[in-house]
mmCIF file of C-alpha atoms in Angstrom:
data_model
loop_
_atom_site.group_PDB
_atom_site.id
_atom_site.type_symbol
_atom_site.label_atom_id
_atom_site.label_comp_id
_atom_site.label_asym_id
_atom_site.label_seq_id
_atom_site.Cartn_x
_atom_site.Cartn_y
_atom_site.Cartn_z
ATOM 1 C CA UNK A 401 53.281 176.948 107.902
ATOM 2 C CA UNK A 402 56.444 178.640 109.096
ATOM 3 C CA UNK A 403 59.527 176.792 110.301
ATOM 4 C CA UNK A 404 62.815 177.765 111.892
ATOM 5 C CA UNK A 405 65.474 178.274 109.236
ATOM 6 C CA UNK A 406 69.131 179.316 109.378
ATOM 7 C CA UNK A 407 70.521 181.868 106.948
ATOM 8 C CA UNK A 408 74.252 182.293 106.419
ATOM 9 C CA UNK A 409 76.128 185.233 105.044
ATOM 10 C CA UNK A 410 79.423 187.067 105.030
ATOM 11 C CA UNK A 411 81.005 190.277 103.869
ATOM 12 C CA UNK A 412 84.296 192.106 104.112
ATOM 13 C CA UNK A 413 84.699 195.457 105.853
ATOM 14 C CA UNK A 414 86.793 197.953 103.897
ATOM 15 C CA UNK A 415 88.865 198.806 106.990
ATOM 16 C CA UNK A 416 89.103 198.172 110.723
ATOM 17 C CA UNK A 417 87.040 201.226 111.629
ATOM 18 C CA UNK A 418 83.690 201.506 113.357
ATOM 19 C CA UNK A 419 82.250 203.139 110.239
ATOM 20 C CA UNK A 420 83.458 200.417 107.866
ATOM 21 C CA UNK A 421 82.264 197.607 110.151
ATOM 22 C CA UNK A 422 78.864 199.293 110.517
ATOM 23 C CA UNK A 423 78.465 199.855 106.779
ATOM 24 C CA UNK A 424 79.393 196.265 105.897
ATOM 25 C CA UNK A 425 77.152 194.773 108.587
ATOM 26 C CA UNK A 426 74.144 196.881 107.640
ATOM 27 C CA UNK A 427 74.543 196.088 103.937
ATOM 28 C CA UNK A 428 74.736 192.355 104.680
ATOM 29 C CA UNK A 429 71.665 192.330 106.922
ATOM 30 C CA UNK A 430 69.584 194.423 104.537
ATOM 31 C CA UNK A 431 70.477 192.080 101.655
ATOM 32 C CA UNK A 432 69.469 189.045 103.751
ATOM 33 C CA UNK A 433 66.130 190.693 104.588
ATOM 34 C CA UNK A 434 65.438 191.628 100.969
ATOM 35 C CA UNK A 435 66.544 188.360 99.353
ATOM 36 C CA UNK A 436 64.418 186.251 101.685
ATOM 37 C CA UNK A 437 61.349 188.496 101.946
ATOM 38 C CA UNK A 438 61.770 188.894 105.702
ATOM 39 C CA UNK A 439 61.205 191.596 108.289
ATOM 40 C CA UNK A 440 63.232 192.013 111.466
ATOM 41 C CA UNK A 441 60.271 190.505 113.360
ATOM 42 C CA UNK A 442 60.974 187.174 111.621
ATOM 43 C CA UNK A 443 64.421 186.879 113.229
ATOM 44 C CA UNK A 444 64.799 184.680 116.300
ATOM 45 C CA UNK A 445 68.513 185.317 116.922
ATOM 46 C CA UNK A 446 71.645 186.370 115.061
ATOM 47 C CA UNK A 447 75.207 185.187 115.648
ATOM 48 C CA UNK A 448 78.000 187.335 114.221
ATOM 49 C CA UNK A 449 81.655 186.416 113.967
ATOM 50 C CA UNK A 450 84.415 188.799 113.016
ATOM 51 C CA UNK A 451 87.906 187.956 111.867
ATOM 52 C CA UNK A 452 90.531 188.684 114.554
ATOM 53 C CA UNK A 453 91.712 191.815 112.722
ATOM 54 C CA UNK A 454 88.337 193.566 113.243
ATOM 55 C CA UNK A 455 88.486 195.229 116.651
ATOM 56 C CA UNK A 456 86.988 198.696 116.148
ATOM 57 C CA UNK A 457 83.297 197.835 116.722
ATOM 58 C CA UNK A 458 80.815 195.058 117.384
ATOM 59 C CA UNK A 459 78.793 194.077 114.282
ATOM 60 C CA UNK A 460 75.754 193.512 116.526
ATOM 61 C CA UNK A 461 75.706 197.202 117.412
ATOM 62 C CA UNK A 462 75.091 198.062 113.773
ATOM 63 C CA UNK A 463 72.252 195.549 113.574
ATOM 64 C CA UNK A 464 70.366 197.549 116.193
ATOM 65 C CA UNK A 465 70.541 200.560 113.868
ATOM 66 C CA UNK A 466 68.623 198.726 111.110
ATOM 67 C CA UNK A 467 65.785 197.490 113.310
ATOM 68 C CA UNK A 468 67.074 194.470 115.224
ATOM 69 C CA UNK A 469 66.094 196.098 118.514
ATOM 70 C CA UNK A 470 64.418 193.135 120.225
ATOM 71 C CA UNK A 471 66.329 190.278 118.580
ATOM 72 C CA UNK A 472 69.000 188.471 120.621
ATOM 73 C CA UNK A 473 72.387 189.198 119.024
ATOM 74 C CA UNK A 474 75.884 188.032 119.907
ATOM 75 C CA UNK A 475 79.372 188.505 118.477
ATOM 76 C CA UNK A 476 82.382 186.197 118.605
ATOM 77 C CA UNK A 477 85.850 186.115 117.102
ATOM 78 C CA UNK A 478 86.355 183.771 114.160
ATOM 79 C CA UNK A 479 89.167 181.206 114.316
ATOM 80 C CA UNK A 480 92.482 182.795 113.274
ATOM 81 C CA UNK A 481 93.377 180.544 110.335
ATOM 82 C CA UNK A 482 96.512 181.528 108.383
ATOM 83 C CA UNK A 483 95.591 182.866 104.953
ATOM 84 C CA UNK A 484 91.921 183.439 105.829
ATOM 85 C CA UNK A 485 90.075 186.364 104.271
ATOM 86 C CA UNK A 486 90.832 189.554 106.215
ATOM 87 C CA UNK A 487 88.272 191.940 107.758
ATOM 88 C CA UNK A 488 85.480 189.374 107.416
ATOM 89 C CA UNK A 489 82.100 189.578 109.128
ATOM 90 C CA UNK A 490 80.064 186.378 109.115
ATOM 91 C CA UNK A 491 76.477 185.869 110.206
ATOM 92 C CA UNK A 492 74.192 182.973 111.013
ATOM 93 C CA UNK A 493 70.629 184.134 111.515
ATOM 94 C CA UNK A 494 67.816 181.961 112.812
ATOM 95 C CA UNK A 495 64.452 182.991 111.396
ATOM 96 C CA UNK A 496 60.804 181.977 111.232
ATOM 97 C CA UNK A 497 59.948 181.545 107.560
ATOM 98 C CA UNK A 498 57.569 179.797 105.212
ATOM 99 C CA UNK A 499 60.482 179.225 102.812
ATOM 100 C CA UNK A 500 61.869 175.707 102.506
ATOM 101 C CA UNK A 501 65.580 175.116 103.135
ATOM 102 C CA UNK A 502 66.212 175.049 99.401
ATOM 103 C CA UNK A 503 64.416 178.385 98.932
ATOM 104 C CA UNK A 504 66.554 180.251 101.491
ATOM 105 C CA UNK A 505 69.005 182.686 99.897
ATOM 106 C CA UNK A 506 72.353 182.873 101.685
ATOM 107 C CA UNK A 507 74.191 186.148 101.074
ATOM 108 C CA UNK A 508 77.919 186.479 100.461
ATOM 109 C CA UNK A 509 79.057 189.930 99.360
ATOM 110 C CA UNK A 510 82.221 191.190 97.700
ATOM 111 C CA UNK A 511 85.381 189.223 98.414
ATOM 112 C CA UNK A 512 83.428 187.045 100.876
ATOM 113 C CA UNK A 513 81.845 185.289 97.882
ATOM 114 C CA UNK A 514 85.051 183.251 97.765
ATOM 115 C CA UNK A 515 84.120 181.662 101.105
ATOM 116 C CA UNK A 516 81.134 179.777 99.683
ATOM 117 C CA UNK A 517 81.332 179.660 95.904
ATOM 118 C CA UNK A 518 78.715 176.898 95.992
ATOM 119 C CA UNK A 519 75.976 179.176 97.345
ATOM 120 C CA UNK A 520 77.205 182.755 96.808
ATOM 121 C CA UNK A 521 74.907 184.885 94.682
#
């Protein structure tokens, strides 16, 4: 039986450009899909946050390009904490899945692995 689950993840864009934000967002979403055996149809909603230094594009726009065409998406600015990781895109996705909470794979890529050393792959 499937249940609603939340999947977390984060990555770091290489620069504050639309291309870099798109590439990082797409890579993160595709890794979440693959690691959890999901399709875009399994997603209920996706919340993106971007660090305040990312202003060139909305991460949600890139999600549309990898198949999230009928999934509610929203972006927000992350809290501007001194010393926080720069150019960071975070995601919390709500999905329908048969996986238990402990079976969900949260995805932290590149330098963003430092954000959650306890669950980063």
